[in-house]
N, CA and C of each residue as an Amber inpcrd file, in Angstrom:
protein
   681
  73.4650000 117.7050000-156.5220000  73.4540000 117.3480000-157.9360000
  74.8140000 116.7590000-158.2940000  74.8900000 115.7180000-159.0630000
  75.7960000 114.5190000-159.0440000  76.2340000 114.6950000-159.9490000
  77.6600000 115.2820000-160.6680000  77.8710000 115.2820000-162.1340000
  79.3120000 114.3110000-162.8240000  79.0460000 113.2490000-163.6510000
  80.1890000 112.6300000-164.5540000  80.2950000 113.1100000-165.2990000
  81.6670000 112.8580000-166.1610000  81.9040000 113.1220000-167.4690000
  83.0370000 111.9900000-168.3270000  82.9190000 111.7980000-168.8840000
  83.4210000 110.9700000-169.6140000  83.7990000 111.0180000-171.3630000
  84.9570000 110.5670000-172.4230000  84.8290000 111.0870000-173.5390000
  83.6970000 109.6660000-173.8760000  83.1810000 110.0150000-174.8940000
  82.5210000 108.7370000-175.5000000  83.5300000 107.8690000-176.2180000
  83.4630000 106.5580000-175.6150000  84.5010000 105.7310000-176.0970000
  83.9030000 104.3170000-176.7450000  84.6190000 103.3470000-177.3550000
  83.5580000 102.4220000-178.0830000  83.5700000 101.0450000-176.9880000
  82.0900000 101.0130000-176.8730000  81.7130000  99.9900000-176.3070000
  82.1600000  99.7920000-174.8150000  82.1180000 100.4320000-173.9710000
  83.1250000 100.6800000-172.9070000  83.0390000  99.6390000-172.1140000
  83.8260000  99.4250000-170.7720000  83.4730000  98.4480000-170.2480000
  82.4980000  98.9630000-168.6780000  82.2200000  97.7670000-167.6410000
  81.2390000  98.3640000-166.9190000  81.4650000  99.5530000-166.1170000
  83.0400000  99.5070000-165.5190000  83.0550000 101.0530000-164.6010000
  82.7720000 102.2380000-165.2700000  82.6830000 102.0550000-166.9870000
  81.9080000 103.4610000-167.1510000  80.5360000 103.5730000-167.2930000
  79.6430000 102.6350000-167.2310000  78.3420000 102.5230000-166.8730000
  78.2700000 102.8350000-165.4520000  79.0240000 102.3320000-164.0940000
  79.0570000 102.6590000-163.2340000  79.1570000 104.1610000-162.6270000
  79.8220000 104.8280000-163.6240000  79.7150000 106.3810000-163.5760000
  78.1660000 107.0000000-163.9490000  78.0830000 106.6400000-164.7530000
  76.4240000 106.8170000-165.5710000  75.7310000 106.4140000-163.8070000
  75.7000000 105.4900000-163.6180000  74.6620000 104.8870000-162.4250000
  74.4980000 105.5510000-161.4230000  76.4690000 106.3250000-160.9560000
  76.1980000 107.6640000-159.9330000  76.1770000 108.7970000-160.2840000
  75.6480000 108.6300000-161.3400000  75.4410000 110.3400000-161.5900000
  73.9550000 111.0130000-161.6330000  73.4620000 112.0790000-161.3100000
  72.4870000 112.7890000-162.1200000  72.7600000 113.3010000-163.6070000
  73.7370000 114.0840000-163.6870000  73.8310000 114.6200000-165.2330000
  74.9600000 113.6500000-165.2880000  75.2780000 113.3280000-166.9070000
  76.1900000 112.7190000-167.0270000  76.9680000 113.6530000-168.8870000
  78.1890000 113.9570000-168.6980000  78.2960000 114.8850000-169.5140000
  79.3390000 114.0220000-170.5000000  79.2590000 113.8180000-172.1990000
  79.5750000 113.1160000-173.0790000  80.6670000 114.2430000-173.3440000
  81.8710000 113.8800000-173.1660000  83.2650000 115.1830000-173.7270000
  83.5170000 114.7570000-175.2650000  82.3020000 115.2800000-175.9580000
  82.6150000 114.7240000-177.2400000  83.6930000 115.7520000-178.6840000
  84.0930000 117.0000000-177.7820000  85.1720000 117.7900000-178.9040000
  86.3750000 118.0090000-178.0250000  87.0200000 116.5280000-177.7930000
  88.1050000 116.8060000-176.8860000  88.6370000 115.4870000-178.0590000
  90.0410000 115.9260000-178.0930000  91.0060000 115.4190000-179.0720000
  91.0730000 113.9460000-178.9630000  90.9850000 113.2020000-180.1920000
  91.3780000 112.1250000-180.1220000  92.9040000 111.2490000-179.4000000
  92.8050000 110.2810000-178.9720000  93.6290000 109.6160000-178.2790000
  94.2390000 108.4210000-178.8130000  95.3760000 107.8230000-179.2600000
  95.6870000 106.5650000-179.3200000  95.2080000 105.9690000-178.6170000
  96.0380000 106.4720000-177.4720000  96.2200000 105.4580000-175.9450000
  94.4870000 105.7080000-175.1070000  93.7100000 106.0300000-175.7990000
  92.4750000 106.3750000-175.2570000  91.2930000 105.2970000-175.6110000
  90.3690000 104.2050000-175.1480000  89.7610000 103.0620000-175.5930000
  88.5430000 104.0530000-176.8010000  89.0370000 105.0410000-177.6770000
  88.2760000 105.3210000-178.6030000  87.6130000 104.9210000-179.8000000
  88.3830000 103.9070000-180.3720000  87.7490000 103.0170000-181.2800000
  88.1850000 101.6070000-181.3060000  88.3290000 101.2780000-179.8280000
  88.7750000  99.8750000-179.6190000  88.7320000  99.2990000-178.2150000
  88.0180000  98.1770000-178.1420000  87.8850000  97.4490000-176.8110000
  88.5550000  95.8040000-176.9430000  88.4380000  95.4500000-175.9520000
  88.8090000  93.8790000-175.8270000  87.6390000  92.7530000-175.9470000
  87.1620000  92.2820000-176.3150000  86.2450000  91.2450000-176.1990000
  86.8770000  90.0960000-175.7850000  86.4390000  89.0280000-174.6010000
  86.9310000  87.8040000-174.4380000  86.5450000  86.5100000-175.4490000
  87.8520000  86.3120000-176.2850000  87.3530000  84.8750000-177.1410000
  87.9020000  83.5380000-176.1750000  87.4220000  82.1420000-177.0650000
  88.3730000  80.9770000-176.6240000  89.7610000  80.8560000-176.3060000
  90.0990000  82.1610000-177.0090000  92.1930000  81.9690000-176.9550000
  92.2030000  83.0100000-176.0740000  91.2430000  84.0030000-175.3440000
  91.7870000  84.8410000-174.8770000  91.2900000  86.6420000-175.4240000
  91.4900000  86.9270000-173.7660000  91.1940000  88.8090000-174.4220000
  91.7040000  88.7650000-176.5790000  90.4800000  89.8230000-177.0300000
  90.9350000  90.5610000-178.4160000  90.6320000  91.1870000-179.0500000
  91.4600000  91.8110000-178.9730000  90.8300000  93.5780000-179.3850000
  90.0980000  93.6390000-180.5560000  88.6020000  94.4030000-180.5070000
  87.7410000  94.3750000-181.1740000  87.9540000  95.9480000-181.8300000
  88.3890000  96.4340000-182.9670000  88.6750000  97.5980000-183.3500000
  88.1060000  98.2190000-184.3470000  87.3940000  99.4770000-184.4550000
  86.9600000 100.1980000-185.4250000  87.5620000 100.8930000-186.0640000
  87.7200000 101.0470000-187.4910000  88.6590000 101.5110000-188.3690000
  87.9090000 102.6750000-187.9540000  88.8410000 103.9650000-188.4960000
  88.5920000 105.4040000-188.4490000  89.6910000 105.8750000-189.6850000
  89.3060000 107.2290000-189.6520000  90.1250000 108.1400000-190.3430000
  91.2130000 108.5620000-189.6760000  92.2320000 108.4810000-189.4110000
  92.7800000 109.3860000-188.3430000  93.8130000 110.2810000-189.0020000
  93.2950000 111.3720000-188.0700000  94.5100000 112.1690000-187.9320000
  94.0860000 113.5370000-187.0390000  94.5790000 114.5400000-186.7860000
  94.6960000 114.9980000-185.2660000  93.0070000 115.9660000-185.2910000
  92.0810000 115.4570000-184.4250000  91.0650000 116.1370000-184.5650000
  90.1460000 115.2300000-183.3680000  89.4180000 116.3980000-183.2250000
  88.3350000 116.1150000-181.4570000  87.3350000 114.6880000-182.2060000
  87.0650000 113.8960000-181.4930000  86.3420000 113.0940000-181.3550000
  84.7340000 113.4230000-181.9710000  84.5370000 114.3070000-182.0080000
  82.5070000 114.8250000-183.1020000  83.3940000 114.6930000-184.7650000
  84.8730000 114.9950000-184.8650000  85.3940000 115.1570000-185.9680000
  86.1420000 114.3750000-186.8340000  86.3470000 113.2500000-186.0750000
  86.5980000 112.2440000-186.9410000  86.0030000 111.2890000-187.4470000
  86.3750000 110.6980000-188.4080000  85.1940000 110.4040000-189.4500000
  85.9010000 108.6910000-189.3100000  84.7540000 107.6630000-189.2350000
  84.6200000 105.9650000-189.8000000  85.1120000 106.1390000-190.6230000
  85.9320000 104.4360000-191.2610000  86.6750000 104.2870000-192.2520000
  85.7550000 102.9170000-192.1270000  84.8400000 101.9090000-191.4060000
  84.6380000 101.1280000-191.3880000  83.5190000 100.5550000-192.5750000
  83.3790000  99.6600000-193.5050000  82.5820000  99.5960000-194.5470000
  81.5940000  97.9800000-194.3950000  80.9070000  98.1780000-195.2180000
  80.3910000  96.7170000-194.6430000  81.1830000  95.5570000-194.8210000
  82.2470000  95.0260000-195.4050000  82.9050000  94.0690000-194.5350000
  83.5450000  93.9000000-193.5740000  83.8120000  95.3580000-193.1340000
  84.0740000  95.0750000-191.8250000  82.9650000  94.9400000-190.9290000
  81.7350000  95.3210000-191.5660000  80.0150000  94.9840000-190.2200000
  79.9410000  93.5870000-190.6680000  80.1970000  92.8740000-191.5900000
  80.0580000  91.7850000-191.3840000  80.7130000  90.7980000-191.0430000
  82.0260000  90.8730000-191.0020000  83.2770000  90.3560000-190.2460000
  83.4050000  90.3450000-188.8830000  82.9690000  91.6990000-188.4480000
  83.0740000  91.6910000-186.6680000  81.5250000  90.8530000-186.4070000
  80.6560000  91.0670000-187.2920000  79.4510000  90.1570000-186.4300000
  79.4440000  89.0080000-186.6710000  79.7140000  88.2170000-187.4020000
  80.5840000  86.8930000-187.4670000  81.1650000  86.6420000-186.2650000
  82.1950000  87.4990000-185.9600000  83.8510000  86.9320000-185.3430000
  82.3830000  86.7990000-184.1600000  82.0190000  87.9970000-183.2990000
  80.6650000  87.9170000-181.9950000  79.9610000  86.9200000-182.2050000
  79.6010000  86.1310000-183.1530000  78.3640000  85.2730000-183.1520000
  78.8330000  84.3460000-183.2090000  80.3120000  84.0040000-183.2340000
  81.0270000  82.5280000-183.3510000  81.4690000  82.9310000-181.8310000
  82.1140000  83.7070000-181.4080000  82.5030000  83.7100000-180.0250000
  81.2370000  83.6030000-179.1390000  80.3670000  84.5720000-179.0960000
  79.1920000  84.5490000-177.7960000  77.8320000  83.4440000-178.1500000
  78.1380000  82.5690000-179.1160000  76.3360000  82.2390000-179.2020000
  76.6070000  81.0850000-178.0080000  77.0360000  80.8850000-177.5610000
  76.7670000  80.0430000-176.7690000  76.7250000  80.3890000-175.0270000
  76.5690000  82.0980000-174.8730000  76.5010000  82.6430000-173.8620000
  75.3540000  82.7280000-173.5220000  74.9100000  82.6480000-172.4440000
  73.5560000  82.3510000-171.6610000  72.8200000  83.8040000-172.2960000
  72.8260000  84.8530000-171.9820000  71.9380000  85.5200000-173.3310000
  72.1450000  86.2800000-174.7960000  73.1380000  85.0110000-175.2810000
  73.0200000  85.1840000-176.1810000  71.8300000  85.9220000-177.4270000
  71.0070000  84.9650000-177.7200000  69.6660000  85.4870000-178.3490000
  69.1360000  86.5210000-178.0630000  68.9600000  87.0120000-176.8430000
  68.5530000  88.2880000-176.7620000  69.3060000  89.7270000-177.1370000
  70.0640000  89.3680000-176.7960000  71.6910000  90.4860000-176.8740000
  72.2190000  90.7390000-178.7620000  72.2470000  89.6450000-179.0270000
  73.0220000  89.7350000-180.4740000  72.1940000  90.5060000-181.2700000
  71.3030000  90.1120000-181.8010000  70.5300000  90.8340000-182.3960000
  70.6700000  92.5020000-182.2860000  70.8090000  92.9760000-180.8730000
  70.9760000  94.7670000-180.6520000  72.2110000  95.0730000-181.1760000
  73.3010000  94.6170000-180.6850000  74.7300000  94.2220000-180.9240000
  74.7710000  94.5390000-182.7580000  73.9750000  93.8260000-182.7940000
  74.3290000  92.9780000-184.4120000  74.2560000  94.8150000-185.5700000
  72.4540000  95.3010000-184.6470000  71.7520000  96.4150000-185.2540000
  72.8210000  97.2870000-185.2640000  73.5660000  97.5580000-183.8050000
  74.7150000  98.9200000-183.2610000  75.6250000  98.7520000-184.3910000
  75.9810000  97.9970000-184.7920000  77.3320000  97.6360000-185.5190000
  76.9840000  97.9640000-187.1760000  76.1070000  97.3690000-187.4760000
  75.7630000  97.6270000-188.9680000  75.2820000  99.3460000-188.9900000
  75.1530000 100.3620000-187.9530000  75.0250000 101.7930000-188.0780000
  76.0320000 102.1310000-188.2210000  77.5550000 101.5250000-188.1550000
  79.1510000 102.2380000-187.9400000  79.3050000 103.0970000-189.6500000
  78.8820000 102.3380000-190.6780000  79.2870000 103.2970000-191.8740000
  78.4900000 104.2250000-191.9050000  77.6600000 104.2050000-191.3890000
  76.9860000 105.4230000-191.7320000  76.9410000 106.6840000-190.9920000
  77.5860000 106.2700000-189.5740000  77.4010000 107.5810000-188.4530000
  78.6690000 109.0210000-188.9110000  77.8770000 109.8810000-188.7750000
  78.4380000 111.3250000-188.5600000  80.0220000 111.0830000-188.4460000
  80.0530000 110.5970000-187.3240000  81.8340000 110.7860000-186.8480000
  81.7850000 109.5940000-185.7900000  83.1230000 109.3060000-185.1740000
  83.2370000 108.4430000-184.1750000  82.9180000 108.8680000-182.6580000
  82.2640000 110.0710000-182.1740000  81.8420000 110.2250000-181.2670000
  80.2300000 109.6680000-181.3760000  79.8420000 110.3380000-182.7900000
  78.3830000 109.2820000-182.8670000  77.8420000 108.3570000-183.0140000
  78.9990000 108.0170000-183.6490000  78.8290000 106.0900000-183.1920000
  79.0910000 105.5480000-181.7490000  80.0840000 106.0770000-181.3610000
  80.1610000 105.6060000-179.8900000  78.8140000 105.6900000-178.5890000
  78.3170000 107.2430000-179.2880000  77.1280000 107.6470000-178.3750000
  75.8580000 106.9810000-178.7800000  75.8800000 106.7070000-180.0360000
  74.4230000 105.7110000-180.2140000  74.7070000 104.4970000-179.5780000
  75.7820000 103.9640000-179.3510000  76.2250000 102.3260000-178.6510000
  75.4280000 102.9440000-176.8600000  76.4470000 103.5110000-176.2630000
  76.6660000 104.2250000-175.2220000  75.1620000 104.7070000-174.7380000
  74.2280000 105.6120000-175.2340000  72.9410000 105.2370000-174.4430000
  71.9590000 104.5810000-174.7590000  72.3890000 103.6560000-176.0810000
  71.1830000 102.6190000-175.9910000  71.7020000 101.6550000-175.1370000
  72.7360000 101.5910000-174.5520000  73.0290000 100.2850000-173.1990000
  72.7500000 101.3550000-172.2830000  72.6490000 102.1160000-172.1430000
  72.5500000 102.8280000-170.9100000  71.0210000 102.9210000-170.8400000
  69.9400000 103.3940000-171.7780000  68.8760000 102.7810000-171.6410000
  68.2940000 101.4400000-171.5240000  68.8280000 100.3740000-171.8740000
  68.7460000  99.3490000-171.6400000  68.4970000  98.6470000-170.0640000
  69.3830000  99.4400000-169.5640000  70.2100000  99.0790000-168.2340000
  69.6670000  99.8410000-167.4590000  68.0220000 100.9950000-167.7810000
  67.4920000 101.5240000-166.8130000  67.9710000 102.7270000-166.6660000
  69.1660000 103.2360000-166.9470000  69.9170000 104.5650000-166.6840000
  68.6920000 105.8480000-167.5380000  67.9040000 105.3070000-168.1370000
  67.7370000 106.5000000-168.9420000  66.8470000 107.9590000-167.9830000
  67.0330000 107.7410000-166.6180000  66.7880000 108.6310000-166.0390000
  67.5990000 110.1050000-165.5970000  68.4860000 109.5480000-166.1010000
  69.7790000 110.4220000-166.1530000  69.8080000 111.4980000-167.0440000
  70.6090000 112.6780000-167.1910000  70.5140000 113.6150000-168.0280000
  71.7740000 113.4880000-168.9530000  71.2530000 113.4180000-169.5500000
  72.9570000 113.4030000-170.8590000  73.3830000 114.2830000-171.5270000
  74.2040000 115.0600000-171.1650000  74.5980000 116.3980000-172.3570000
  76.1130000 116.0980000-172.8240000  76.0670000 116.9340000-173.8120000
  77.1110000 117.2590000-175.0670000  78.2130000 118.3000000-174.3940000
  79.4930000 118.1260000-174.1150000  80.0650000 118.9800000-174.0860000
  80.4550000 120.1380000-174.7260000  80.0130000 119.4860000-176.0770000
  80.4120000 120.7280000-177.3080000  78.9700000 121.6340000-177.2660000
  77.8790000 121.1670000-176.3780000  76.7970000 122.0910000-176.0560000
  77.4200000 123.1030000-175.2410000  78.1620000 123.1630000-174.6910000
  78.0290000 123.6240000-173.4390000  79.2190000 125.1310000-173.4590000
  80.0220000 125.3750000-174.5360000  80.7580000 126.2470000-175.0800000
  81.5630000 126.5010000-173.5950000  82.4430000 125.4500000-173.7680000
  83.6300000 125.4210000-172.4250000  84.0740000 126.1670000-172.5800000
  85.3790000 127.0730000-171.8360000  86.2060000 127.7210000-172.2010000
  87.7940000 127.7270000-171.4870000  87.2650000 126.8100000-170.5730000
  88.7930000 126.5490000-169.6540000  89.2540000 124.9940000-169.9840000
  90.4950000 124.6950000-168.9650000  91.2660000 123.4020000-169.5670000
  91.1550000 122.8060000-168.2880000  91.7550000 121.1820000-168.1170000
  91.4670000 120.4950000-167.3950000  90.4950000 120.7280000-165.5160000
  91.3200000 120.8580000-164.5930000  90.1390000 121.3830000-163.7550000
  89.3370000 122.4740000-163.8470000  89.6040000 123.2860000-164.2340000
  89.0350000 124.5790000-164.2640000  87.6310000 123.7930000-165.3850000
  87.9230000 123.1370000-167.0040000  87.1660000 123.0510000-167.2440000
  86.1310000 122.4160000-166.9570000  85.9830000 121.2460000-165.7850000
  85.1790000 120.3630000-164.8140000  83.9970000 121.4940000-163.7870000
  85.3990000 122.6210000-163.3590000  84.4960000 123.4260000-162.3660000
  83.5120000 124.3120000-163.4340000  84.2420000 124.3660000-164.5240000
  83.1670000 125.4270000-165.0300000  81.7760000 124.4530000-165.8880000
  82.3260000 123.4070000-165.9030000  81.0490000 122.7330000-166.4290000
  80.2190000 122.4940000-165.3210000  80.3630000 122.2300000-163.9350000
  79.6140000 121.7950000-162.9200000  79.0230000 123.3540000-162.5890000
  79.4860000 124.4990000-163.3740000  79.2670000 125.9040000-162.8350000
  78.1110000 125.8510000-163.7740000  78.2190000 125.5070000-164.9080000
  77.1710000 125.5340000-166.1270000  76.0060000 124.7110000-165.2530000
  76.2450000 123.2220000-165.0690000  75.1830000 122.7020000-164.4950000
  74.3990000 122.5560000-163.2670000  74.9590000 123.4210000-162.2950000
  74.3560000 123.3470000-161.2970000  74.9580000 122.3560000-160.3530000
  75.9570000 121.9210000-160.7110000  76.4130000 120.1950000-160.2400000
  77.1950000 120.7460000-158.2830000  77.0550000 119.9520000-158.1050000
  77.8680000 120.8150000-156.6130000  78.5800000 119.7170000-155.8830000
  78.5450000 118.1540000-156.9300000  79.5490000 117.2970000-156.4220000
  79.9920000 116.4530000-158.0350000  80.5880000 116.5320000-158.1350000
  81.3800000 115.7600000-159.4570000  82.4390000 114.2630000-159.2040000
  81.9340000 113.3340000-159.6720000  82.5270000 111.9500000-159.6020000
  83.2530000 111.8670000-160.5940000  84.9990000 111.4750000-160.0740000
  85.6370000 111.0880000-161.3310000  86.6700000 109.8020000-160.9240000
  86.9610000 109.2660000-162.0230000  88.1420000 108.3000000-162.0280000
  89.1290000 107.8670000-160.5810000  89.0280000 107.0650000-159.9130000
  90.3580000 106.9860000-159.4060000  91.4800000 107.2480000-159.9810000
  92.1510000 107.0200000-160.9670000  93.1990000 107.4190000-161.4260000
  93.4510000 108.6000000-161.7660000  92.5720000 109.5940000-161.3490000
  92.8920000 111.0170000-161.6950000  92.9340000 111.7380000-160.4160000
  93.4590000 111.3850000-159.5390000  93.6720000 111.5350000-158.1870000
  95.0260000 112.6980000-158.0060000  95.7850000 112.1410000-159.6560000
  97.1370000 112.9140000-159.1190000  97.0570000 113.7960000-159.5440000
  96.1030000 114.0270000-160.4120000  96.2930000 115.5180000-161.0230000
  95.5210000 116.2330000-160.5090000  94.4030000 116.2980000-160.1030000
  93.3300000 117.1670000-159.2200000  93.5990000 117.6340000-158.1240000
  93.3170000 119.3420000-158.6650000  93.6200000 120.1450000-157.0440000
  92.3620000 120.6920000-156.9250000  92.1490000 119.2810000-155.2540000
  91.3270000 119.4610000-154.6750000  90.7570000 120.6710000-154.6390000
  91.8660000 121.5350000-153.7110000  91.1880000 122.6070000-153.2180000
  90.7320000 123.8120000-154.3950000  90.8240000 123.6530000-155.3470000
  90.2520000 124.1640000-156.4570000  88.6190000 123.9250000-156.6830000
  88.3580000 122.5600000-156.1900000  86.6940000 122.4190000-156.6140000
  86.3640000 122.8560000-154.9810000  87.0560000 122.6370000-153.8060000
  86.2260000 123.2990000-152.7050000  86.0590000 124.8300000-152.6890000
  87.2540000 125.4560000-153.1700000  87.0060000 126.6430000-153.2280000
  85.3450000 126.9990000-154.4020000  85.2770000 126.2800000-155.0430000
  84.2870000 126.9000000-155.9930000  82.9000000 126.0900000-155.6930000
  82.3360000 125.2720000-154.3620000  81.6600000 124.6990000-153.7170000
  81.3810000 123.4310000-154.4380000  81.9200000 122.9780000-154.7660000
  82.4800000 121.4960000-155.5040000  82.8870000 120.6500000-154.5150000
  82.1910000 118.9570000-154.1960000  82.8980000 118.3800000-153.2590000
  83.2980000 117.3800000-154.5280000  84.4170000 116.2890000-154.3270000
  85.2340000 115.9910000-155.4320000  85.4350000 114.2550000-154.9840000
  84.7950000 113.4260000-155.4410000  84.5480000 112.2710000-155.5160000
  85.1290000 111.1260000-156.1550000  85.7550000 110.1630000-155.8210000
  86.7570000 109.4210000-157.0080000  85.5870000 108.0280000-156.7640000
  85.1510000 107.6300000-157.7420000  84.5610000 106.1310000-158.0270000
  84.9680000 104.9070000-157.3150000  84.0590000 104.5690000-156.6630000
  84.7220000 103.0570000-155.9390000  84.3610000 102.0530000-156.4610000
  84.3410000 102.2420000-157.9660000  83.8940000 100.7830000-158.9410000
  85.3880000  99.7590000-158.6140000  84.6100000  98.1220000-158.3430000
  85.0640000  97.5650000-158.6130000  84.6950000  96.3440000-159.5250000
  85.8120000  95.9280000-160.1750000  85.5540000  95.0840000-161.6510000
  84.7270000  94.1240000-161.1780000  83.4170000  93.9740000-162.2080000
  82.6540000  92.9310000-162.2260000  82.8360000  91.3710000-162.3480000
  82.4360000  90.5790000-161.4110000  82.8240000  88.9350000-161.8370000
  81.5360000  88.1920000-162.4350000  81.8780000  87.3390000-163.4260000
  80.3270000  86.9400000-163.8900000  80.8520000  85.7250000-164.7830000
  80.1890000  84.9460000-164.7920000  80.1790000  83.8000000-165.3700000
  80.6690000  84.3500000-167.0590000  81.5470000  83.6700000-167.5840000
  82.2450000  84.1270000-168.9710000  81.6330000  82.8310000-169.9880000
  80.7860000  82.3360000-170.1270000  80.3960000  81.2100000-171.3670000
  81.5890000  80.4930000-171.5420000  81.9520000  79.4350000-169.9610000
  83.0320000  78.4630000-170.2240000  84.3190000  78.8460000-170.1360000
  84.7060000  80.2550000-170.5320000  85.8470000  80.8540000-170.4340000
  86.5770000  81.1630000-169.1360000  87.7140000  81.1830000-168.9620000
  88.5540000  81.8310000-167.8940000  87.8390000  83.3800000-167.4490000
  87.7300000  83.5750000-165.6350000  86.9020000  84.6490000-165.8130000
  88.3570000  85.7300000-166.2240000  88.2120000  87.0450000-166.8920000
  89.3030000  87.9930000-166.9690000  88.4850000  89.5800000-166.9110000
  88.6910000  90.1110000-166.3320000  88.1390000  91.1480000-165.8170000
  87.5970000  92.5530000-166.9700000  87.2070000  93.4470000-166.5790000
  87.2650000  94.8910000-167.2390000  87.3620000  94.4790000-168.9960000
  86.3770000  93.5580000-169.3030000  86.1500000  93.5540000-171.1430000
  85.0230000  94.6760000-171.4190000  84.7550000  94.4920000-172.9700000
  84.1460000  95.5420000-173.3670000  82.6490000  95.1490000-172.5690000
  81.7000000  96.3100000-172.4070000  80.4110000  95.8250000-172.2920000
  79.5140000  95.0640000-172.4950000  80.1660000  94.5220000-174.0000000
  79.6710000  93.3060000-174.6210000  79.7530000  92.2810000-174.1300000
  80.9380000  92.1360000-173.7740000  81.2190000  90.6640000-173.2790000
  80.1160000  90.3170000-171.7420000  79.7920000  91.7400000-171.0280000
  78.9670000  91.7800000-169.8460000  77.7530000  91.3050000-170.0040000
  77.5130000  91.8910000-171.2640000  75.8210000  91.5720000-171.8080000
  75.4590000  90.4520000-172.3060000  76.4450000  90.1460000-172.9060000
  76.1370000  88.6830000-173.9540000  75.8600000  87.8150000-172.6400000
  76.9100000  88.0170000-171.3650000  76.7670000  86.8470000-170.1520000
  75.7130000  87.1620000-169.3190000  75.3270000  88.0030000-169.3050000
  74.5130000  88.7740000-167.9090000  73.1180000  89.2150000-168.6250000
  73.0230000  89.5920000-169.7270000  71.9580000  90.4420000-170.2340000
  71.8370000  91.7370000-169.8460000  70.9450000  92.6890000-170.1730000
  70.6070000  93.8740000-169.6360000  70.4600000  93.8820000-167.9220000
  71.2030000  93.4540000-167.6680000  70.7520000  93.9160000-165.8340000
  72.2230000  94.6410000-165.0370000  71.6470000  95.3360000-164.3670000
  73.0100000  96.2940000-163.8040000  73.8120000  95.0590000-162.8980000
  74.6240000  94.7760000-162.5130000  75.0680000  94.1220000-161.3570000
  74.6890000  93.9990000-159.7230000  74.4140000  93.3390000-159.6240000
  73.8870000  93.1030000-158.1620000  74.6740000  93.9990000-157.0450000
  74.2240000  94.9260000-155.4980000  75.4910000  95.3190000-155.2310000
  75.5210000  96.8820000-155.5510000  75.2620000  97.2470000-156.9470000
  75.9460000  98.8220000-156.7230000  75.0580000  99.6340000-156.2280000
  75.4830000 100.8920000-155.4440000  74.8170000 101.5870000-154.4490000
  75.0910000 103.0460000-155.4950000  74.3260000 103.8550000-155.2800000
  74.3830000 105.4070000-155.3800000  74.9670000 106.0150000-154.3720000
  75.8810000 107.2480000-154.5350000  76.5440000 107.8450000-153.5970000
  75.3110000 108.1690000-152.6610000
C-alpha cells in the first residue's frame, strides 16, 4: 500500500499530480500552518513576456491552511480570467479547458478557507486525469499527534500504508531508519519536469497545472510508470 502526502496548494504543477499517480492513498495535509515560501496561494503561469505569478488574495495571518480565509472578490474572478483567456486562447486545448478553469476560479469567494479552494481545484484535475481511483483523505481526519517523521509513520500506521513516496528534496531530513524500523520502506519520486509544446512560447519548465492543460488537455503524460 502506496502512501503520498502533500499540503493542498493552488493549482500545483505536474510533479504533484505525479505523486497522486504513485500513490494508492493520497493524504491532503490540510491543518498544517500556512507558508509564505510555500506555493499556497500562488503559482506561475507562462505568458508572452514570460513566467507570472498567478496569485490568490487571502487573509493572512498565522493559521493552518482549513483556517485561512479568501480575500479574493469578484474582480479579482474576473481579472484573472481575462488575464487566462488573453494568454491561453490560442493553446491547442484551449476550448475545452477554459471553461473548467473559468468555473474553478469563479468558486474562490465563496470557499470555506484556502485549503478548500485549493482541494476543489486539486481533485477535480485529478479526476479529470483518471486519478480518481485513488483514495483521498484529510489529514485533519486523521487526529495526528506526532511531528515531522514520526508524523508520516504514524499516518502510514493509521493507513495501513507500508511504503510512503515523498519529495526528493526531503532526503536531508528523513531518518531513514526510522520508517524501516516501523516496516515503512521510504521512497523519493523520480518525477521529471514535463516538456510540451507551450502555444508558441519558449518551452520553461514546472508551471502551474494550468499552463499543462490549456497545452496538453486532460491527459497524463506519456511515459509515467507506477512504482
Amino acid at each position: 500500500m502506496i502512501l503520498a502526502s502533500h499540503q493542498p496548494d493552488f493549482f500545483p504543477y505536474m510533479g504533484y499530480f505525479y505523486k497522486i499517480f504513485q500513490s494508492d492513498i493520497f493524504v491532503f495535509s490540510d491543518n498544517v500552518q500556512y507558508s509564505k515560501t510555500g506555493r499556497h496561494n500562488y503559482n506561475e503561469i507562462l505568458t508572452y513576456n514570460g513566467p507570472r505569478r498567478l496569485t490568490l488574495p487571502i487573509h493572512y495571518h498565522v493559521a493552518n491552511l482549513n483556517e485561512i480565509q479568501i480575500a479574493a472578490d469578484e474582480k479579482w474572478v474576473e481579472k484573472t480570467q481575462k488575464m487566462l483567456w488573453l494568454e491561453y486562447k490560442k493553446a491547442e486545448h484551449f476550448h475545452e479547458v477554459f471553461p473548467a478553469i473559468e468555473g474553478l476560479i469563479s468558486k474562490a469567494p465563496t470557499s470555506k478557507s484556502l485549503a478548500d479552494f485549493n482541494l476543489r481545484c486539486i481533485l477535480f484535475m485529478a479526476e479529470r486525469f483518471g486519478l480518481d481511483s485513488r483514495t483521498f483523505i484529510l489529514s485533519s481526519d486523521l487526529e495526528l499527534k506526532e511531528r515531522k517523521d514520526a508524523r508520516i509513520i504514524e499516518m502510514c500506521g493509521c493507513l495501513g500504508a507500508d511504503v510512503y513516496v515523498s519529495g526528493d528534496g526531503a532526503k536531508d531530513y528523513h531518518i531513514e531508519a526510522e520508517y524501516l524500523k516501523n516496516g515503512i520502506r521510504l521512497r523519493y519520486s523520480d518525477y521529471q519536469p514535463v516538456i510540451y509544446p507551450q502555444a508558441g512560447k519558449p518551452t520553461t519548465l514546472n508551471m502551474s497545472v494550468i499552463d499543462y492543460v490549456m497545452n496538453c488537455g486532460f491527459n497524463l503524460p506519456r511515459g509515467w510508470k507506477r512504482w
